[in-house]
Amino acid sequence: MTVARTWAIALSGLRGDLVEVEADVSPQMPEFAIIGLADKALGEAGRRVRNACANRGLDLPKRRVTVNLSPASLPKRGSGFDVAIAVAALATSVRMDADHVAQTVHLGELGLDGRLRPVPGVLPAVVAAHRGGVRRVVVPVANAAEARLVEGIEVFAAVCLAEVVRWHGGSCDAPDLAPVDAPTAAAADDAPLELADVVGQSEAVDALVVAAAGGHHILMSGPPGAGKTMLARRLPGILPPLDDEAALSVASVRSLAGETVTRLSRTPPFESPHHGATAAALIGGGSGIVRPGAIARASEGVLFLDEGGEFPAAVLDALRQPLESGVIQVHRSGVSATYPARFQLVIATNPCPCGQYGVAGGSCECAPQAIRRYTRRLSGPLLDRIDIDLRLQRVSSARQASDVQPTSTAQAREVVASARARAAHRWAQTPWRRNADVPGTWLRGPAAPAADVLRPLDTALRRGALTLRGYDRLVRVAWTVADLAGHDDLRADDVGRALFLRQGSRT
């Protein structure tokens, strides 16, 4: 056989494309050439393949080997093509089952001793292989657990290249390498934090339930010690568990980020980047291969920005586009990637740099200009995308004593699930299931309530006190309030509650 074929996967964000790896031998001086828009790391695969084959007793043809990665116009990056290139090259001279080789996707990097090294992004690559109609993949042993998360795929986990050759029906006398222990993921604690631990903040807890029921974004402002972080960390625990598609998407992003994935977690993710994070850390980036940032890792869950006033304004404004579109597009020189960004944003901020402005018994020494600069870090366009605006105060002994019976996480989760089921039933004939996802054109058109119900919002819109985007967000929150109250139709008191949650504490 002079031409051999197999498959690999080229990843761009979460999207993967099948790449046909062709190897051809020609009677010229020994050389190993890779063509097909390969990056530098992939261009070095020839050296790794030659040494790996030599150290495993596998003879490559002592002639010119040309490896073509097709389609040639598709950019290919990284060392995850090594195994596919090696198998295709060996299949030109080593007797193997050609059909078996041609119907298998190979993933993994090669060590100089022939060992298969793990690579990031195996889970989305296997998903792409399954979507492309390939039902057999070869992966390094360290990536076996995440590859087997995709149903309907035969996974062969190999330690070294010799095992792959024998699996394809070839012969190799080299002894197998001892397996290296696969990296173990840190034990994930899926037990939700208890909402009942929050005392003296019953109004804030109610607002948190509204946010969870509708998928709304929250801004919490208050002095240190008011419980902002405590509330935010309990939001994932009252959200509904992830379905199969969402759990696979979350795990795929984690895999691309280089984390070890061994199971599909049903708990919504929680990301809390430090306020010193750059815009690239939030939206993603990297050299050559674009890695997902905090926004993508928080998709299907919660993105919590603690000390929001300390984030650079440019970093905060980077959130505006993904908040509207639900995706984040990362463009670098010659590289682009698209990641999901369906997250709930929670911002916690102090009222001033020292945190004591407007606090009963507190002493704020911040200059008025410093307070204005601090609050202006949150731009108007960003605030316009916030659905719920909470103003928290520290819990006094009187408020703690007079507080109602705390709501437990289990109770809140049950209420949220009931409200979401009501919303899903209402939007059953549309592509949307959460109130936060319904576009304004639909809310003001086919789903518009009676005119008198929305009169306060119409008045605020005419006066310029409300933008059309803010108008739509208020209607979405009002529908969530109605779902929690068990109303089939939107009522005036639902709109009034939504107004209070968004603007009442400011006015």
Coordinates of C-alpha atoms in Angstrom, one line a residue:
M1 CA 0.0 0.0 0.0
T2 CA 1.4 3.4 -1.0
V3 CA -1.4 5.6 0.3
A4 CA -3.0 5.1 3.7
R5 CA -5.9 7.1 5.3
T6 CA -7.2 7.6 8.8
W7 CA -9.0 10.4 10.7
A8 CA -8.2 13.1 13.3
I9 CA -10.1 16.1 14.7
A10 CA -9.4 19.8 14.3
L11 CA -11.0 21.8 17.2
S12 CA -12.1 25.4 16.9
G13 CA -13.7 26.3 20.3
L14 CA -16.2 23.6 21.0
R15 CA -16.7 22.8 17.3
G16 CA -14.7 20.0 15.9
D17 CA -14.2 19.0 12.3
L18 CA -13.1 15.7 10.9
V19 CA -9.7 15.8 9.2
E20 CA -8.6 13.1 6.8
V21 CA -5.0 12.2 7.4
E22 CA -3.4 10.8 4.2
A23 CA 0.1 9.4 4.0
D24 CA 1.9 8.7 0.7
V25 CA 5.4 7.2 0.1
S26 CA 7.4 8.3 -2.9
P27 CA 10.9 7.0 -4.1
Q28 CA 12.9 10.0 -3.1
M29 CA 15.4 10.9 -0.3
P30 CA 14.1 10.1 3.2
E31 CA 12.0 13.0 4.4
F32 CA 8.9 13.5 6.5
A33 CA 6.7 16.3 5.1
I34 CA 3.4 17.5 6.6
I35 CA 1.1 19.6 4.4
G36 CA -2.4 21.1 5.0
L37 CA -2.2 24.3 6.9
A38 CA -0.4 22.9 10.0
D39 CA 0.9 25.2 12.8
K40 CA 4.4 24.9 14.2
A41 CA 3.6 22.3 16.9
L42 CA 1.9 20.1 14.3
G43 CA 4.8 20.7 11.8
E44 CA 7.2 19.2 14.4
A45 CA 5.1 16.0 14.5
G46 CA 7.4 14.4 11.9
R47 CA 10.3 14.3 14.3
R48 CA 8.2 12.9 17.2
V49 CA 6.7 10.2 14.9
R50 CA 10.1 9.1 13.6
N51 CA 11.6 8.7 17.0
A52 CA 8.5 7.1 18.5
C53 CA 8.4 4.5 15.7
A54 CA 12.1 3.8 16.0
N55 CA 12.0 3.3 19.8
R56 CA 9.0 0.9 19.4
G57 CA 10.6 -1.2 16.7
L58 CA 8.2 0.1 14.0
D59 CA 9.9 0.7 10.7
L60 CA 8.8 3.8 8.7
P61 CA 9.6 3.7 5.0
K62 CA 13.1 4.9 4.3
R63 CA 11.8 7.1 1.6
R64 CA 9.9 10.4 1.3
V65 CA 6.7 10.3 3.4
T66 CA 4.2 13.0 2.7
V67 CA 1.3 13.5 5.1
N68 CA -1.7 15.5 3.9
L69 CA -4.3 16.9 6.3
S70 CA -7.5 17.5 4.4
P71 CA -9.4 19.8 4.0
A72 CA -6.2 21.8 3.4
S73 CA -8.0 25.1 4.0
L74 CA -8.9 24.2 7.6
P75 CA -6.4 25.4 10.2
K76 CA -4.9 22.6 12.3
R77 CA -3.2 23.2 15.6
G78 CA -1.6 21.3 18.4
S79 CA 0.1 18.0 18.9
G80 CA -3.2 16.0 19.1
F81 CA -2.6 14.8 15.5
D82 CA 0.5 12.8 16.3
V83 CA -1.1 9.4 16.6
A84 CA -3.1 9.8 13.5
I85 CA -0.1 10.9 11.5
A86 CA 2.0 8.0 12.9
V87 CA -0.7 5.3 12.1
A88 CA -1.2 6.7 8.6
A89 CA 2.5 6.7 7.9
L90 CA 3.0 3.2 9.3
A91 CA 0.1 1.9 7.3
T92 CA 2.0 2.5 4.1
S93 CA 4.5 -0.2 5.0
V94 CA 3.2 -2.2 7.9
R95 CA 0.5 -4.7 7.2
M96 CA -2.7 -3.5 9.0
D97 CA -6.4 -3.7 8.4
A98 CA -6.8 -0.8 6.0
D99 CA -10.6 -0.5 6.5
H100 CA -10.2 -0.6 10.3
V101 CA -7.6 2.2 10.1
A102 CA -9.7 4.2 7.7
Q103 CA -12.7 4.1 10.0
T104 CA -11.0 5.2 13.2
V105 CA -10.3 8.6 14.7
H106 CA -6.9 8.8 16.4
L107 CA -6.2 11.4 19.1
G108 CA -3.1 12.0 21.2
E109 CA 0.4 13.3 21.4
L110 CA 3.4 11.0 21.0
G111 CA 6.4 10.9 23.3
L112 CA 9.8 10.0 21.9
D113 CA 9.5 6.5 23.4
G114 CA 6.2 5.9 21.6
R115 CA 4.0 6.6 24.6
L116 CA 0.6 8.2 24.0
R117 CA 0.4 11.4 26.0
P118 CA -2.9 13.1 26.9
V119 CA -4.1 16.2 25.2
P120 CA -6.8 18.7 26.1
G121 CA -10.1 18.7 24.3
V122 CA -10.6 15.0 23.9
L123 CA -14.2 15.1 25.0
P124 CA -15.4 17.7 22.3
A125 CA -13.2 15.8 19.8
V126 CA -15.0 12.5 20.5
V127 CA -18.3 14.4 20.3
A128 CA -17.3 15.7 16.9
A129 CA -16.2 12.2 15.7
H130 CA -19.6 10.8 16.7
R131 CA -21.4 13.7 15.0
G132 CA -19.3 13.0 11.9
G133 CA -20.4 9.4 11.7
V134 CA -17.2 7.8 13.0
R135 CA -17.9 5.2 15.7
R136 CA -14.3 4.2 16.8
V137 CA -11.6 6.3 18.4
V138 CA -8.1 5.7 19.8
V139 CA -7.1 7.9 22.8
P140 CA -4.3 7.9 25.4
V141 CA -5.1 6.0 28.6
A142 CA -5.1 9.2 30.6
N143 CA -8.0 10.5 28.4
A144 CA -10.0 7.3 28.4
A145 CA -12.5 8.3 31.1
E146 CA -13.7 11.5 29.3
A147 CA -13.8 9.8 25.9
R148 CA -16.1 7.1 27.3
L149 CA -18.6 9.8 28.4
V150 CA -19.9 9.9 24.8
E151 CA -22.3 7.1 24.1
G152 CA -22.3 5.1 20.9
I153 CA -18.5 5.3 20.5
E154 CA -16.0 2.4 20.8
V155 CA -13.0 3.7 22.7
F156 CA -9.6 2.1 22.6
A157 CA -7.3 3.5 25.3
A158 CA -3.7 2.8 24.4
V159 CA -0.5 3.3 26.4
C160 CA 1.9 3.2 23.4
L161 CA 2.0 3.2 19.6
A162 CA 2.7 -0.5 19.4
E163 CA -0.6 -1.3 21.1
V164 CA -2.4 0.8 18.4
V165 CA -0.6 -1.0 15.6
R166 CA -1.5 -4.5 17.0
W167 CA -5.2 -3.3 17.6
H168 CA -5.3 -2.5 13.9
G169 CA -4.1 -6.0 13.0
G170 CA -0.4 -5.2 12.6
S171 CA 2.5 -7.0 14.2
C172 CA 5.1 -5.5 16.5
D173 CA 7.5 -7.3 18.7
A174 CA 8.3 -4.4 21.0
P175 CA 7.1 -4.9 24.6
D176 CA 4.4 -2.6 25.8
L177 CA 5.3 0.3 28.0
A178 CA 4.1 0.3 31.6
P179 CA 1.0 2.4 32.0
V180 CA 1.4 5.7 33.7
D181 CA -1.3 6.5 36.3
A182 CA -3.9 8.8 34.7
P183 CA -4.2 12.2 36.4
T184 CA -7.1 12.2 38.9
A185 CA -9.5 15.0 39.1
A186 CA -9.9 16.8 42.3
A187 CA -12.9 15.4 44.2
A188 CA -15.8 17.5 43.3
D189 CA -18.1 18.4 46.1
D190 CA -21.5 18.6 44.5
A191 CA -23.3 19.1 47.8
P192 CA -24.9 22.6 47.5
L193 CA -24.3 25.2 50.2
E194 CA -27.3 25.6 52.5
L195 CA -29.4 28.7 51.8
A196 CA -30.8 28.5 55.3
D197 CA -27.5 29.7 56.6
V198 CA -28.4 33.1 55.4
V199 CA -30.2 34.9 58.2
G200 CA -31.6 38.4 58.4
Q201 CA -31.7 38.8 54.6
S202 CA -35.2 37.4 53.7
E203 CA -35.7 40.0 50.9
A204 CA -32.4 39.2 49.4
V205 CA -33.2 35.5 49.5
D206 CA -36.5 36.1 47.8
A207 CA -34.7 38.1 45.1
L208 CA -32.2 35.2 44.7
V209 CA -35.1 32.8 44.1
V210 CA -36.6 35.1 41.5
A211 CA -33.2 35.2 39.7
A212 CA -32.8 31.4 39.8
A213 CA -36.4 30.9 38.5
G214 CA -36.0 33.1 35.5
G215 CA -32.3 33.0 34.8
H216 CA -31.8 36.7 35.6
H217 CA -28.7 38.7 36.3
I218 CA -28.1 40.4 39.7
L219 CA -26.2 43.3 41.1
M220 CA -25.7 43.3 44.9
S221 CA -24.4 46.4 46.5
G222 CA -23.7 46.8 50.2
P223 CA -21.0 47.1 52.8
P224 CA -18.5 44.4 53.7
G225 CA -20.2 41.7 55.8
A226 CA -23.7 42.2 54.4
G227 CA -23.7 38.6 52.9
K228 CA -23.2 39.3 49.2
T229 CA -20.7 36.6 48.6
M230 CA -22.6 34.2 50.9
L231 CA -25.8 34.7 48.8
A232 CA -24.0 34.4 45.4
R233 CA -22.3 31.1 46.3
R234 CA -25.7 29.6 47.1
L235 CA -27.2 30.4 43.8
P236 CA -26.0 27.3 41.9
G237 CA -27.5 25.1 44.6
I238 CA -31.0 26.3 43.9
L239 CA -30.7 26.1 40.1
P240 CA -32.2 23.0 38.4
P241 CA -29.6 20.2 37.7
L242 CA -28.1 20.2 34.2
D243 CA -29.6 18.1 31.5
D244 CA -27.5 15.7 29.4
E245 CA -26.7 18.3 26.7
A246 CA -25.8 21.1 29.2
A247 CA -23.7 18.7 31.3
L248 CA -21.8 17.5 28.2
S249 CA -21.2 21.1 27.1
V250 CA -19.9 22.1 30.5
A251 CA -17.6 19.0 30.6
S252 CA -16.3 19.8 27.1
V253 CA -15.3 23.3 28.1
R254 CA -13.5 21.9 31.1
S255 CA -11.7 19.5 28.9
L256 CA -10.6 22.2 26.5
A257 CA -9.4 24.2 29.5
G258 CA -7.0 21.3 30.3
E259 CA -8.9 20.0 33.3
T260 CA -9.3 16.3 34.0
V261 CA -12.9 15.2 33.3
T262 CA -14.0 11.8 34.6
R263 CA -17.8 12.3 34.8
L264 CA -20.7 14.5 33.8
S265 CA -21.5 16.7 36.7
R266 CA -25.1 17.8 37.0
T267 CA -24.3 20.8 39.3
P268 CA -24.3 24.2 37.4
P269 CA -20.7 25.5 37.4
F270 CA -19.6 28.5 39.5
E271 CA -16.8 30.7 38.4
S272 CA -15.4 33.6 40.5
P273 CA -12.4 35.3 38.8
H274 CA -10.3 37.6 40.9
H275 CA -10.8 41.3 40.4
G276 CA -7.3 41.5 39.0
A277 CA -8.2 39.3 36.0
T278 CA -7.6 40.7 32.6
A279 CA -10.1 40.8 29.8
A280 CA -8.3 37.8 28.1
A281 CA -8.8 35.8 31.3
L282 CA -12.5 36.5 31.2
I283 CA -13.2 36.0 27.5
G284 CA -10.4 33.5 26.7
G285 CA -7.3 33.5 24.6
G286 CA -3.8 32.0 24.3
S287 CA -1.1 31.6 21.8
G288 CA -2.0 29.4 18.8
I289 CA -4.8 27.5 20.6
V290 CA -7.6 29.6 22.1
R291 CA -8.4 28.4 25.6
P292 CA -11.8 29.2 27.1
G293 CA -12.0 32.0 29.7
A294 CA -14.1 32.4 32.8
I295 CA -17.1 33.4 30.8
A296 CA -17.1 30.1 28.8
R297 CA -16.4 28.0 32.0
A298 CA -19.4 29.6 33.7
S299 CA -21.8 28.8 30.9
E300 CA -24.9 27.0 32.1
G301 CA -24.0 28.2 35.6
V302 CA -23.0 31.4 37.5
L303 CA -20.3 33.9 36.8
F304 CA -19.7 35.8 40.1
L305 CA -17.7 39.0 40.1
D306 CA -16.8 39.8 43.7
E307 CA -15.7 43.3 44.4
G308 CA -17.1 44.4 41.0
G309 CA -16.0 48.0 41.6
E310 CA -12.4 46.9 41.6
F311 CA -12.5 45.3 38.1
P312 CA -11.2 47.6 35.4
A313 CA -14.0 49.2 33.4
A314 CA -12.7 47.6 30.1
V315 CA -12.9 44.1 31.7
L316 CA -16.5 44.7 32.8
D317 CA -17.5 46.0 29.4
A318 CA -16.2 42.8 27.8
L319 CA -19.3 41.2 29.4
R320 CA -21.8 43.2 27.4
Q321 CA -21.8 41.3 24.1
P322 CA -21.9 37.7 25.6
L323 CA -24.7 38.8 28.0
E324 CA -26.9 39.6 24.9
S325 CA -25.9 36.9 22.5
G326 CA -25.2 33.9 24.8
V327 CA -21.9 33.1 23.0
I328 CA -18.4 34.5 23.2
Q329 CA -16.3 34.9 20.1
V330 CA -12.6 35.1 20.6
H331 CA -10.4 36.4 17.7
R332 CA -6.7 36.3 17.7
S333 CA -4.1 36.6 14.9
G334 CA -5.2 33.9 12.5
V335 CA -7.2 32.1 15.1
S336 CA -10.9 32.4 16.1
A337 CA -13.0 30.3 18.4
T338 CA -16.6 30.4 19.6
Y339 CA -17.7 29.3 23.1
P340 CA -21.1 29.1 24.8
A341 CA -21.8 32.0 27.3
R342 CA -25.2 31.2 28.7
F343 CA -24.4 32.2 32.3
Q344 CA -26.1 34.1 35.1
L345 CA -24.1 37.1 36.1
V346 CA -23.8 38.1 39.7
I347 CA -21.9 41.2 40.6
A348 CA -21.2 42.2 44.2
T349 CA -19.8 45.6 44.9
N350 CA -19.2 48.0 47.9
P351 CA -20.9 51.4 47.9
C352 CA -17.5 53.1 47.9
P353 CA -13.8 52.2 48.1
C354 CA -13.8 51.9 51.9
G355 CA -17.3 50.3 51.9
Q356 CA -18.7 52.5 54.6
Y357 CA -20.7 55.0 52.5
G358 CA -24.3 55.2 53.7
V359 CA -23.8 52.6 56.4
A360 CA -25.5 53.3 59.7
G361 CA -22.8 53.8 62.3
G362 CA -20.1 53.7 59.6
S363 CA -17.6 56.4 58.9
C364 CA -16.8 56.9 55.2
E365 CA -13.7 59.0 54.5
C366 CA -13.8 58.7 50.7
A367 CA -13.8 61.9 48.7
P368 CA -16.9 62.5 46.6
Q369 CA -14.9 62.2 43.4
A370 CA -13.5 58.9 44.6
I371 CA -17.0 57.6 45.2
R372 CA -18.2 58.7 41.8
R373 CA -15.2 57.1 40.0
Y374 CA -15.8 53.9 42.0
T375 CA -19.4 53.6 41.0
R376 CA -18.8 54.5 37.4
R377 CA -16.7 51.4 36.9
L378 CA -20.1 49.8 36.3
S379 CA -21.0 51.5 33.0
G380 CA -24.6 52.4 32.1
P381 CA -24.8 49.9 29.2
L382 CA -23.7 47.1 31.6
L383 CA -26.2 48.2 34.3
D384 CA -28.9 48.2 31.6
R385 CA -28.3 44.5 31.2
I386 CA -28.8 43.8 34.9
D387 CA -32.3 42.5 35.8
I388 CA -32.3 42.7 39.6
D389 CA -30.6 45.4 41.7
L390 CA -30.2 44.6 45.4
R391 CA -29.1 47.1 48.1
L392 CA -28.1 45.1 51.2
Q393 CA -27.4 46.3 54.7
R394 CA -25.6 44.6 57.4
V395 CA -27.7 42.2 59.5
S396 CA -28.4 43.8 62.9
S397 CA -29.5 41.8 66.0
A398 CA -33.0 43.2 65.6
R399 CA -33.3 42.1 62.0
Q400 CA -31.9 38.7 62.8
A401 CA -34.4 38.2 65.6
S402 CA -37.4 39.4 63.5
D403 CA -36.5 37.5 60.4
V404 CA -38.9 34.8 59.2
Q405 CA -38.1 31.1 59.2
P406 CA -35.0 30.8 56.8
T407 CA -35.7 29.1 53.4
S408 CA -33.7 25.9 52.9
T409 CA -31.9 25.1 49.7
A410 CA -34.2 22.1 49.1
Q411 CA -37.3 24.3 49.5
A412 CA -35.9 27.0 47.2
R413 CA -34.9 24.5 44.6
E414 CA -38.4 23.0 44.6
V415 CA -40.0 26.5 44.2
V416 CA -37.6 27.3 41.3
A417 CA -38.3 24.0 39.6
S418 CA -42.0 24.7 39.8
A419 CA -41.7 28.2 38.4
R420 CA -39.5 27.0 35.5
A421 CA -41.9 24.3 34.7
R422 CA -44.7 26.9 34.4
A423 CA -42.5 29.1 32.2
A424 CA -41.6 26.1 30.0
H425 CA -45.3 25.3 29.6
R426 CA -46.0 28.9 28.6
W427 CA -43.3 29.0 26.0
A428 CA -43.8 25.4 24.8
Q429 CA -44.6 26.4 21.2
T430 CA -41.4 28.6 21.0
P431 CA -37.7 27.8 21.1
W432 CA -37.3 29.2 24.6
R433 CA -37.9 27.7 28.0
R434 CA -36.6 30.4 30.4
N435 CA -38.1 33.8 30.8
A436 CA -34.7 35.4 30.5
D437 CA -34.2 33.9 27.0
V438 CA -37.4 35.2 25.4
P439 CA -36.7 38.1 23.1
G440 CA -38.4 41.5 23.6
T441 CA -40.1 41.4 20.2
W442 CA -42.0 38.4 21.4
L443 CA -42.7 39.9 24.8
R444 CA -44.1 43.0 23.2
G445 CA -45.9 41.1 20.4
P446 CA -47.5 37.7 20.6
A447 CA -47.0 37.4 24.4
A448 CA -47.9 41.1 25.3
P449 CA -50.3 41.4 28.3
A450 CA -53.1 43.9 28.6
A451 CA -52.1 47.5 28.0
D452 CA -53.1 48.7 31.5
V453 CA -50.7 46.1 33.1
L454 CA -47.6 47.6 31.4
R455 CA -48.7 51.2 31.8
P456 CA -46.0 52.1 34.4
L457 CA -43.3 50.7 32.1
D458 CA -44.7 52.6 29.1
T459 CA -44.7 55.8 31.1
A460 CA -41.1 55.3 32.2
L461 CA -40.1 54.5 28.6
R462 CA -41.8 57.7 27.3
R463 CA -40.1 59.8 29.9
G464 CA -36.7 58.4 29.0
A465 CA -36.2 56.9 32.5
L466 CA -36.1 53.4 30.9
T467 CA -34.4 52.1 27.8
L468 CA -36.2 49.6 25.5
R469 CA -33.7 46.9 26.7
G470 CA -34.5 47.7 30.3
Y471 CA -38.2 47.6 29.4
D472 CA -37.9 44.1 28.0
R473 CA -35.8 42.9 31.0
L474 CA -38.5 44.2 33.4
V475 CA -41.2 42.3 31.6
R476 CA -39.1 39.1 31.8
V477 CA -38.7 39.6 35.5
A478 CA -42.4 40.3 35.9
W479 CA -43.2 37.0 34.2
T480 CA -40.9 35.2 36.6
V481 CA -42.6 36.8 39.5
A482 CA -46.0 35.7 38.1
D483 CA -44.7 32.1 37.7
L484 CA -43.5 32.1 41.4
A485 CA -47.0 33.4 42.4
G486 CA -48.8 30.9 40.3
H487 CA -50.4 33.5 38.0
D488 CA -51.4 32.4 34.5
D489 CA -51.5 36.0 33.2
L490 CA -49.2 38.9 34.0
R491 CA -50.7 41.3 36.6
A492 CA -50.0 44.8 37.7
D493 CA -48.6 43.7 41.0
D494 CA -46.1 41.4 39.2
V495 CA -44.9 44.4 37.2
G496 CA -44.7 46.4 40.4
R497 CA -42.6 43.7 42.1
A498 CA -40.3 43.6 39.0
L499 CA -39.9 47.4 39.1
F500 CA -38.9 47.2 42.8
L501 CA -36.4 44.5 42.2
R502 CA -34.7 46.5 39.4
Q503 CA -35.2 50.1 40.4
G504 CA -37.1 50.3 43.7
S505 CA -34.0 50.4 45.9
R506 CA -32.4 53.1 43.8
T507 CA -35.5 55.3 43.7

